[in-house]
PDB file of C-alpha atoms in Angstrom:
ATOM      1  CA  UNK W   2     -29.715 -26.956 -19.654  1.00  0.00           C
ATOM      2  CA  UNK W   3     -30.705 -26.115 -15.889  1.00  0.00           C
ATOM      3  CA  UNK W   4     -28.320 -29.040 -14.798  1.00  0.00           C
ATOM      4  CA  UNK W   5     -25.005 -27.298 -16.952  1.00  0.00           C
ATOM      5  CA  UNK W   6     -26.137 -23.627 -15.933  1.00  0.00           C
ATOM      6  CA  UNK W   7     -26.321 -24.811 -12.050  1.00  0.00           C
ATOM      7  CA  UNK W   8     -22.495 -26.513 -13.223  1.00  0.00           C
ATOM      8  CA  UNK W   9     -21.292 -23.672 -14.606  1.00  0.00           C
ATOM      9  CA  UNK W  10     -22.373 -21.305 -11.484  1.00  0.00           C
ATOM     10  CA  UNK W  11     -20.618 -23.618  -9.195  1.00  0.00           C
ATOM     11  CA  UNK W  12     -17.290 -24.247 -11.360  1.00  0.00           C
ATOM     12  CA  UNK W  13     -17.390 -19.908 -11.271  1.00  0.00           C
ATOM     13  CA  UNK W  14     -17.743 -19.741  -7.773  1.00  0.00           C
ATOM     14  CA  UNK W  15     -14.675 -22.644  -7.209  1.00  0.00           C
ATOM     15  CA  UNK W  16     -12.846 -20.782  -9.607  1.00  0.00           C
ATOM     16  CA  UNK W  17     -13.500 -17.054  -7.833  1.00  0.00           C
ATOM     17  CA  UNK W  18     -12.938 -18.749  -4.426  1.00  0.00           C
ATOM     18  CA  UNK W  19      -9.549 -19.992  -5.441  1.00  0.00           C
ATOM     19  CA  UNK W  20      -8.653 -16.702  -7.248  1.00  0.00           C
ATOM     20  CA  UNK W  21      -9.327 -14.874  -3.441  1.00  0.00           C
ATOM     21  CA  UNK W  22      -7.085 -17.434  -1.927  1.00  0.00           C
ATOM     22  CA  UNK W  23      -4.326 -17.192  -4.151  1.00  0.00           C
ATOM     23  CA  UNK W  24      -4.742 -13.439  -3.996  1.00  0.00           C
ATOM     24  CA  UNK W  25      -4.159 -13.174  -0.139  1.00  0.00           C
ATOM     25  CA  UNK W  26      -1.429 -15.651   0.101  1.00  0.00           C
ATOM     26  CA  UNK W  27       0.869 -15.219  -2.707  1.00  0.00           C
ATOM     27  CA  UNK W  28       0.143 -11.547  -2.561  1.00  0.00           C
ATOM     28  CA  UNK W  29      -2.832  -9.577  -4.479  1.00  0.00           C
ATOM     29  CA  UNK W  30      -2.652  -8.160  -8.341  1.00  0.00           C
ATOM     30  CA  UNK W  31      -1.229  -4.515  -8.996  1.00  0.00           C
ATOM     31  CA  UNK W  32      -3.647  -1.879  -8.660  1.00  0.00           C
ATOM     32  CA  UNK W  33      -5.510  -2.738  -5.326  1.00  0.00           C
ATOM     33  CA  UNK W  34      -3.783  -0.117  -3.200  1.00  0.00           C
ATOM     34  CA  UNK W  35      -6.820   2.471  -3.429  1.00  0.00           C
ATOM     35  CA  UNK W  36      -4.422   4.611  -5.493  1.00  0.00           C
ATOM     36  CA  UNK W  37      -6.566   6.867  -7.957  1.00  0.00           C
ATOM     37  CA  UNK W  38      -7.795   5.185 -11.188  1.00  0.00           C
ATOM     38  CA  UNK W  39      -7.390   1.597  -9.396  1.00  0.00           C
ATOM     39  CA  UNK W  40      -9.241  -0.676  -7.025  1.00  0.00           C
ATOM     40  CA  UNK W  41      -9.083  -1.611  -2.941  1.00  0.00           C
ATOM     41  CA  UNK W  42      -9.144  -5.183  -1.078  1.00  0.00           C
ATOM     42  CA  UNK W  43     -12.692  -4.592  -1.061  1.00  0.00           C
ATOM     43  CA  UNK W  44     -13.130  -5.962  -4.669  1.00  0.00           C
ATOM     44  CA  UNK W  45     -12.271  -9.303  -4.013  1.00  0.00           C
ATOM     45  CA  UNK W  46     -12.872  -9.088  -0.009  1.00  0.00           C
ATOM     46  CA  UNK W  47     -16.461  -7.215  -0.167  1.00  0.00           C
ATOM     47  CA  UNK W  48     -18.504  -8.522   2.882  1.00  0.00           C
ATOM     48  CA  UNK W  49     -18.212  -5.789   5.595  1.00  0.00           C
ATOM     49  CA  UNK W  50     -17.817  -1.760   5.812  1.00  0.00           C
ATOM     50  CA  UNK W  51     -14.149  -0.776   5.271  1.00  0.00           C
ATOM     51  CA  UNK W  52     -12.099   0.274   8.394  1.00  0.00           C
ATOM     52  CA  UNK W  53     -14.774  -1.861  10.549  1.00  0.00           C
ATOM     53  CA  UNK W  54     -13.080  -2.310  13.677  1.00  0.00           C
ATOM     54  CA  UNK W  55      -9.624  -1.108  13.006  1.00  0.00           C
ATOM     55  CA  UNK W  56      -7.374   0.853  10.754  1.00  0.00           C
ATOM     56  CA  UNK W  57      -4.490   0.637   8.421  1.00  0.00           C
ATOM     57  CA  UNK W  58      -1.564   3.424   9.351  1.00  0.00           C
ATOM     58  CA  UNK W  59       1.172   4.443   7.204  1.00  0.00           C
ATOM     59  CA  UNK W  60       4.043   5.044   9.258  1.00  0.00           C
ATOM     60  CA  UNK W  61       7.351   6.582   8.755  1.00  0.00           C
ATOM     61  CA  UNK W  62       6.840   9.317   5.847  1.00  0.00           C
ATOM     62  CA  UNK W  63       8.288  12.208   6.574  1.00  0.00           C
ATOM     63  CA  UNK W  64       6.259  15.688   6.194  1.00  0.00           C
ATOM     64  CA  UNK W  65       8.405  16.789   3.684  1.00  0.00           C
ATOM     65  CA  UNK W  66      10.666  14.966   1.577  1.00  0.00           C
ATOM     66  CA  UNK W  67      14.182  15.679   0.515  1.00  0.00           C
ATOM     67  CA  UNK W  68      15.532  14.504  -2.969  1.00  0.00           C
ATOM     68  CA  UNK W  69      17.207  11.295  -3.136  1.00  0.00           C
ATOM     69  CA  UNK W  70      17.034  10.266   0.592  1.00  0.00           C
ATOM     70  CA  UNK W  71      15.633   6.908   1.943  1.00  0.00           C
ATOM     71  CA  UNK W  72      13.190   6.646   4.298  1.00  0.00           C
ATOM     72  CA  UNK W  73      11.643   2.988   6.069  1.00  0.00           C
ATOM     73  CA  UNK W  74       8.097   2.758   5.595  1.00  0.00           C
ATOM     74  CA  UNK W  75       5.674   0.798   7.728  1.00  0.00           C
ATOM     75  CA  UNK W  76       2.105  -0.226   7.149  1.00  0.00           C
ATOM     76  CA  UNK W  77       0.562  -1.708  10.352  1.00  0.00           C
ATOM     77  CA  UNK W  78      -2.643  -2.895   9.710  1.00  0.00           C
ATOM     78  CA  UNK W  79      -4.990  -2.798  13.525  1.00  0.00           C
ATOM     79  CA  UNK W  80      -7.951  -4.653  13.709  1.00  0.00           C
ATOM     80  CA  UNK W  81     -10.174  -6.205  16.433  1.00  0.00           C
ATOM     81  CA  UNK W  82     -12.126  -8.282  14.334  1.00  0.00           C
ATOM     82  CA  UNK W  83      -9.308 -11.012  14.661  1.00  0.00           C
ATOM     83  CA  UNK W  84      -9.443 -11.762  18.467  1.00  0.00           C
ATOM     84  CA  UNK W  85     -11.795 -14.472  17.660  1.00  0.00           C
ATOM     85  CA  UNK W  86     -10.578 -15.988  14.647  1.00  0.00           C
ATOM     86  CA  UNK W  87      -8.815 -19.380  14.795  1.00  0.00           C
ATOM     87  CA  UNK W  88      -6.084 -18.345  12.883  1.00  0.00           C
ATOM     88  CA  UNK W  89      -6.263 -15.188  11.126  1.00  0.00           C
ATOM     89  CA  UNK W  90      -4.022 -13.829   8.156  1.00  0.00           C
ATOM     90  CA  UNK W  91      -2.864 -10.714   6.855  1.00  0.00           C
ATOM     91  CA  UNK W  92      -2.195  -9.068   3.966  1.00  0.00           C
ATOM     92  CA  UNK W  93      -1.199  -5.536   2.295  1.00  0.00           C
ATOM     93  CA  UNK W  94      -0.216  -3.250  -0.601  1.00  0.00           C
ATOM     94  CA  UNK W  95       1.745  -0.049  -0.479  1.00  0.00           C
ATOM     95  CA  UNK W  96       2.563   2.530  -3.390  1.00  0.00           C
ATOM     96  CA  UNK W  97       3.345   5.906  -4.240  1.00  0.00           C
ATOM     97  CA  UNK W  98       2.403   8.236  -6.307  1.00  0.00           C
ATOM     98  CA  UNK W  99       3.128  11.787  -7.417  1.00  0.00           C
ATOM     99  CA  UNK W 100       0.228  14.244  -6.828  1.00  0.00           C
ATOM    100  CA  UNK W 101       1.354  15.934 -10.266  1.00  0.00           C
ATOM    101  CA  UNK W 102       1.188  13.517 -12.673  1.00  0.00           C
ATOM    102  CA  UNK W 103      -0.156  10.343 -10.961  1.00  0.00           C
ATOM    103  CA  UNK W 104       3.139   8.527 -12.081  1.00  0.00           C
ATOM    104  CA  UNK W 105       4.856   6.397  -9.561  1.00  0.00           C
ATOM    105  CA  UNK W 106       6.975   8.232  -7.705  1.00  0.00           C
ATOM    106  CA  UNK W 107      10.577   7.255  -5.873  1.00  0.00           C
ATOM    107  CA  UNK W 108      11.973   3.502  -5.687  1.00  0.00           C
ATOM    108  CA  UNK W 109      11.082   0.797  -3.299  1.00  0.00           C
ATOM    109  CA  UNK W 110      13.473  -1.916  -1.784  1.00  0.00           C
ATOM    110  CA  UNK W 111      12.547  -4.515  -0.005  1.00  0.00           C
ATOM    111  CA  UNK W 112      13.434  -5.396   3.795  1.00  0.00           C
ATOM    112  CA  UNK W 113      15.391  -8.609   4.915  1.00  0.00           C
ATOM    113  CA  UNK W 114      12.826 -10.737   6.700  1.00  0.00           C
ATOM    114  CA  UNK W 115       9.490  -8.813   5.980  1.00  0.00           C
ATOM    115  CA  UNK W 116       8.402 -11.422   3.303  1.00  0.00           C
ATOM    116  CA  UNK W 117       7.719  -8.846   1.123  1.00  0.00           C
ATOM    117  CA  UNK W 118       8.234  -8.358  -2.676  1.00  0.00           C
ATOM    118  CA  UNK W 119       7.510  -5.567  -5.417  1.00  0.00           C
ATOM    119  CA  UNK W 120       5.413  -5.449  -8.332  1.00  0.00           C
ATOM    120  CA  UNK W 121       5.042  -4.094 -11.566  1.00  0.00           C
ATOM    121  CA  UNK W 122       2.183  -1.560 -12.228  1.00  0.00           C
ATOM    122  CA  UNK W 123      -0.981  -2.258 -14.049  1.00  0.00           C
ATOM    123  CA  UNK W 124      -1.361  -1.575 -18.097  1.00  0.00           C
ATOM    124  CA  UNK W 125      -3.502   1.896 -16.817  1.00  0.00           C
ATOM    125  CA  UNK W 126      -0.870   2.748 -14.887  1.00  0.00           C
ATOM    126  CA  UNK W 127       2.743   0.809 -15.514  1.00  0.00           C
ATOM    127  CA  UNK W 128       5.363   3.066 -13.874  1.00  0.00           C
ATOM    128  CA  UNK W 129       3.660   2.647 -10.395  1.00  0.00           C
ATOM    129  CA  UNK W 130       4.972  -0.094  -8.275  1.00  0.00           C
ATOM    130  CA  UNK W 131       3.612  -2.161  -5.683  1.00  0.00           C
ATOM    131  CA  UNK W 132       4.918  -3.685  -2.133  1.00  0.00           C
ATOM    132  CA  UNK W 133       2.822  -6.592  -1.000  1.00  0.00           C
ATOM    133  CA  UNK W 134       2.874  -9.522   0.795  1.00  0.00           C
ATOM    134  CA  UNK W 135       4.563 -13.149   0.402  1.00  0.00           C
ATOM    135  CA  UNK W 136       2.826 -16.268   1.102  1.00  0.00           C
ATOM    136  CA  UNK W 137       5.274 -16.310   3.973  1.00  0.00           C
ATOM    137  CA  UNK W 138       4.523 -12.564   5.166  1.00  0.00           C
ATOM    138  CA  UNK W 139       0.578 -13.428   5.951  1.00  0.00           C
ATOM    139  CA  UNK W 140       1.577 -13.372   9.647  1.00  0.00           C
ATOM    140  CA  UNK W 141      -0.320 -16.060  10.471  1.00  0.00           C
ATOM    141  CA  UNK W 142      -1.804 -16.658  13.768  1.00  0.00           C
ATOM    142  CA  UNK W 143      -0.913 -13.045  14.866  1.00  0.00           C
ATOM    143  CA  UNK W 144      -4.165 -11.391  16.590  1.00  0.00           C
ATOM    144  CA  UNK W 145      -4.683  -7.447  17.078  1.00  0.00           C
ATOM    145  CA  UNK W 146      -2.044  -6.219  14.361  1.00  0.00           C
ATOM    146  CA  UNK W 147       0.405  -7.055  11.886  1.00  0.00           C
ATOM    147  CA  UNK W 148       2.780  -4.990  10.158  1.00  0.00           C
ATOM    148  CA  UNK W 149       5.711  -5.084   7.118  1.00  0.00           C
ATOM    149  CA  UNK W 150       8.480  -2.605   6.083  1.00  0.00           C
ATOM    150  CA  UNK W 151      10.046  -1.117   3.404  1.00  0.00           C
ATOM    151  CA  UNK W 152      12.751   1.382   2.098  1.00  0.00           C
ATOM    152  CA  UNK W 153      11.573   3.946   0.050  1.00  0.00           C
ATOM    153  CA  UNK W 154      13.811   6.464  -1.885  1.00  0.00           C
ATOM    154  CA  UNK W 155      12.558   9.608  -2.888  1.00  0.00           C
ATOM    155  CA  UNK W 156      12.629  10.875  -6.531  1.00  0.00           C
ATOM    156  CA  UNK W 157      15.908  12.619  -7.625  1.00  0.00           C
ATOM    157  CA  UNK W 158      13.557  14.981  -9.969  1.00  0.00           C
ATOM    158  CA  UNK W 159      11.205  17.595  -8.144  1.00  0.00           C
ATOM    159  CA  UNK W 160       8.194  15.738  -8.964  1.00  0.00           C
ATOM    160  CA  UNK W 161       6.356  18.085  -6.326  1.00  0.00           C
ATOM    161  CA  UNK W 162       4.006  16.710  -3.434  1.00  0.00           C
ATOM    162  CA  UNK W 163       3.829  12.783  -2.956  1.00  0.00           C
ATOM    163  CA  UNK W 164       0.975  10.152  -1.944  1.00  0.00           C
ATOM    164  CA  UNK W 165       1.460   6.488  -0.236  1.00  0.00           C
ATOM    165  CA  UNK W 166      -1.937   4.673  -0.947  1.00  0.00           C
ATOM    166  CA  UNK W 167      -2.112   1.811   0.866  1.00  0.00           C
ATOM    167  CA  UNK W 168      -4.686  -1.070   1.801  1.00  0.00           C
ATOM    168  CA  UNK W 169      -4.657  -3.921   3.806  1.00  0.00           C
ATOM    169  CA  UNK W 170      -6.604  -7.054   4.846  1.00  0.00           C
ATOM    170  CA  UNK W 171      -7.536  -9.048   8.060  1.00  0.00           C
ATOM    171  CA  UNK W 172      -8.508 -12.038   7.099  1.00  0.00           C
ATOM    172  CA  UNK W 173     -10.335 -15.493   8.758  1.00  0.00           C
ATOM    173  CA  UNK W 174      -7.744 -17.822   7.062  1.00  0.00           C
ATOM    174  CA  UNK W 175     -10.127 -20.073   5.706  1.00  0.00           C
ATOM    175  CA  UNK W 176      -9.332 -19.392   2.107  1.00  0.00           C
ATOM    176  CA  UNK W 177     -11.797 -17.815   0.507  1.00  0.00           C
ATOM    177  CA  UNK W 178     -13.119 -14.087  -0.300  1.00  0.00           C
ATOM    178  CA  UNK W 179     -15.532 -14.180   2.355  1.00  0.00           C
ATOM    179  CA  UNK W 180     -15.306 -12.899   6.280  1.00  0.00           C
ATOM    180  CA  UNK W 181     -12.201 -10.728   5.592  1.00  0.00           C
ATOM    181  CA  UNK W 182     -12.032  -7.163   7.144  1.00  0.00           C
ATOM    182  CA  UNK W 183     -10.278  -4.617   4.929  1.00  0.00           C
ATOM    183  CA  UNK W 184      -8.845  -1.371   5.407  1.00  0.00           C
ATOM    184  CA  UNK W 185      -6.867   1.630   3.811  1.00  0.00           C
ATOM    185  CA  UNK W 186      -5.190   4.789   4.542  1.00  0.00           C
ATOM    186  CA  UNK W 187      -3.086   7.594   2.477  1.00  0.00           C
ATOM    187  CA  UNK W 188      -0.095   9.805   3.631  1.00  0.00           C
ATOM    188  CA  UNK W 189       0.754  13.272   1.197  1.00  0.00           C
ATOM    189  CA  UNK W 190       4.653  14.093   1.514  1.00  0.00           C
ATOM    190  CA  UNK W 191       5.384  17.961   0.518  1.00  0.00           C
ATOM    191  CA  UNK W 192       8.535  17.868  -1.264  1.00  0.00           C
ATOM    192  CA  UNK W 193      11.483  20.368  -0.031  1.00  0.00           C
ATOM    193  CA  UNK W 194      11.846  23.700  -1.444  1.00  0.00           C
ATOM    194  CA  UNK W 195      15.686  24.773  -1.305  1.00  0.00           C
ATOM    195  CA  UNK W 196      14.563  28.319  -0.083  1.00  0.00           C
ATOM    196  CA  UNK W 197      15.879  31.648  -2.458  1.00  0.00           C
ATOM    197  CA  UNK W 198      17.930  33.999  -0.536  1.00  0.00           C
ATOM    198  CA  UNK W 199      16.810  37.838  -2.093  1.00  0.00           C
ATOM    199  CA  UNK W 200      19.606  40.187  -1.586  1.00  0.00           C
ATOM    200  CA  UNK W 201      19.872  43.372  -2.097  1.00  0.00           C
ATOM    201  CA  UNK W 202      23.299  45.798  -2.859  1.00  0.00           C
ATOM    202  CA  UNK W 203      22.759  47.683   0.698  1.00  0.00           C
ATOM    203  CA  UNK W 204      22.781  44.121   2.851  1.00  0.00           C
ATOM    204  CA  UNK W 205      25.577  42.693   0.251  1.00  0.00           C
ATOM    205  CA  UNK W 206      28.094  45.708   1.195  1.00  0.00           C
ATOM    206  CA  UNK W 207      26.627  45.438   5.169  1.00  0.00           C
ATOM    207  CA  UNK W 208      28.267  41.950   4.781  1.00  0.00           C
ATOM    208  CA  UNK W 209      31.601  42.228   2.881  1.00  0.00           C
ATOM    209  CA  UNK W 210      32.473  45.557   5.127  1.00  0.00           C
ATOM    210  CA  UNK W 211      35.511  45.285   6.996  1.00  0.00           C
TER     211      UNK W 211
END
């Protein structure tokens, strides 16, 4: 019994190992973006603090949005944990939310040349969609910081304010769960209020007088 327990335990841990590394190159599962109700990096990548020695920063979201327009979005991911790694990958997730009712909010497109794709939500939450990583967007080799784009479109409804959730990994490249650094930010986006003009009968004749 010992001998299939101790068999079992190690087939798991194979099986979990390979899992992580399939998860950082090919790109993780939906839901791992920090975005409320769902999980970070730091489930499958749990050995250190998050943010130790860096920072993720969402870049490019505008204060307020305006219906319908597109605007590039760039997570750079900073960390100083990779200076002495042999060859160090990197990895991400991006989404966006509405702050009203937690649905996924605006459309994504991808970039030429980020190695990026998009990905359908999770069952607790299927009208989100996630931007992650490519096998061949892990930046290998790249020390310091590593960064991908992508378009995003803003909702044609007012959905009110909106949240980019993103996390993002710095990892030792040696396939496993273990010895990664992960980090994760959010950015709220206000949506624009077309502004009422009041008028009253005195200012409308003050403007029409000849």
């Amino acid at each position: 019994m010992r001998t299939v327990t101790r068999w079992l335990t190690a087939l798991l841990a194979t099986f979990g190992a390979a899992v992580a590394a399939y998860g950082l190159t090919t790109g993780p599962p939906a839901g791992y973006a920090g975005d409320p109700g769902e999980a970070d990096c730091l489930a499958c990548h749990g050995d250190f603090a998050m943010n130790l020695g860096g920072e993720l920063r969402i870049l490019g979201a505008p204060p307020l949005y305006r219906e319908g327009a597109t605007y590039r979005i760039t997570v750079r991911v900073v960390s100083s944990q990779t200076a002495a790694l042999p060859a160090p990958k990197w990895g991400f997730q991006l989404t966006a939310v509405s702050a009203v009712t937690g649905d996924g909010a605006g459309v994504f497109a991808l970039v030429g040349g980020e190695n990026s794709q998009i990905t359908a939500g999770t069952t607790s939450h299927p009208t989100r969609r996630y931007v992650e990583h490519l096998a061949a967007g892990t930046r290998t080799g790249v020390r310091d910081s590593a960064e991908w784009s992508v378009d995003w479109t803003a909702p044609d409804a007012d959905l009110g304010g909106v949240e980019f959730f993103a996390a993002g990994i710095a990892a030792d490249g040696d396939g496993s769960g273990n010895g990664d650094f992960v980090y994760a930010a959010s950015v709220a986006v206000a949506d624009t209020v077309t502004p009422v003009l009041v008028s009253t009968w005195g200012s409308l004749k003050q403007r029409y007088r000849r």
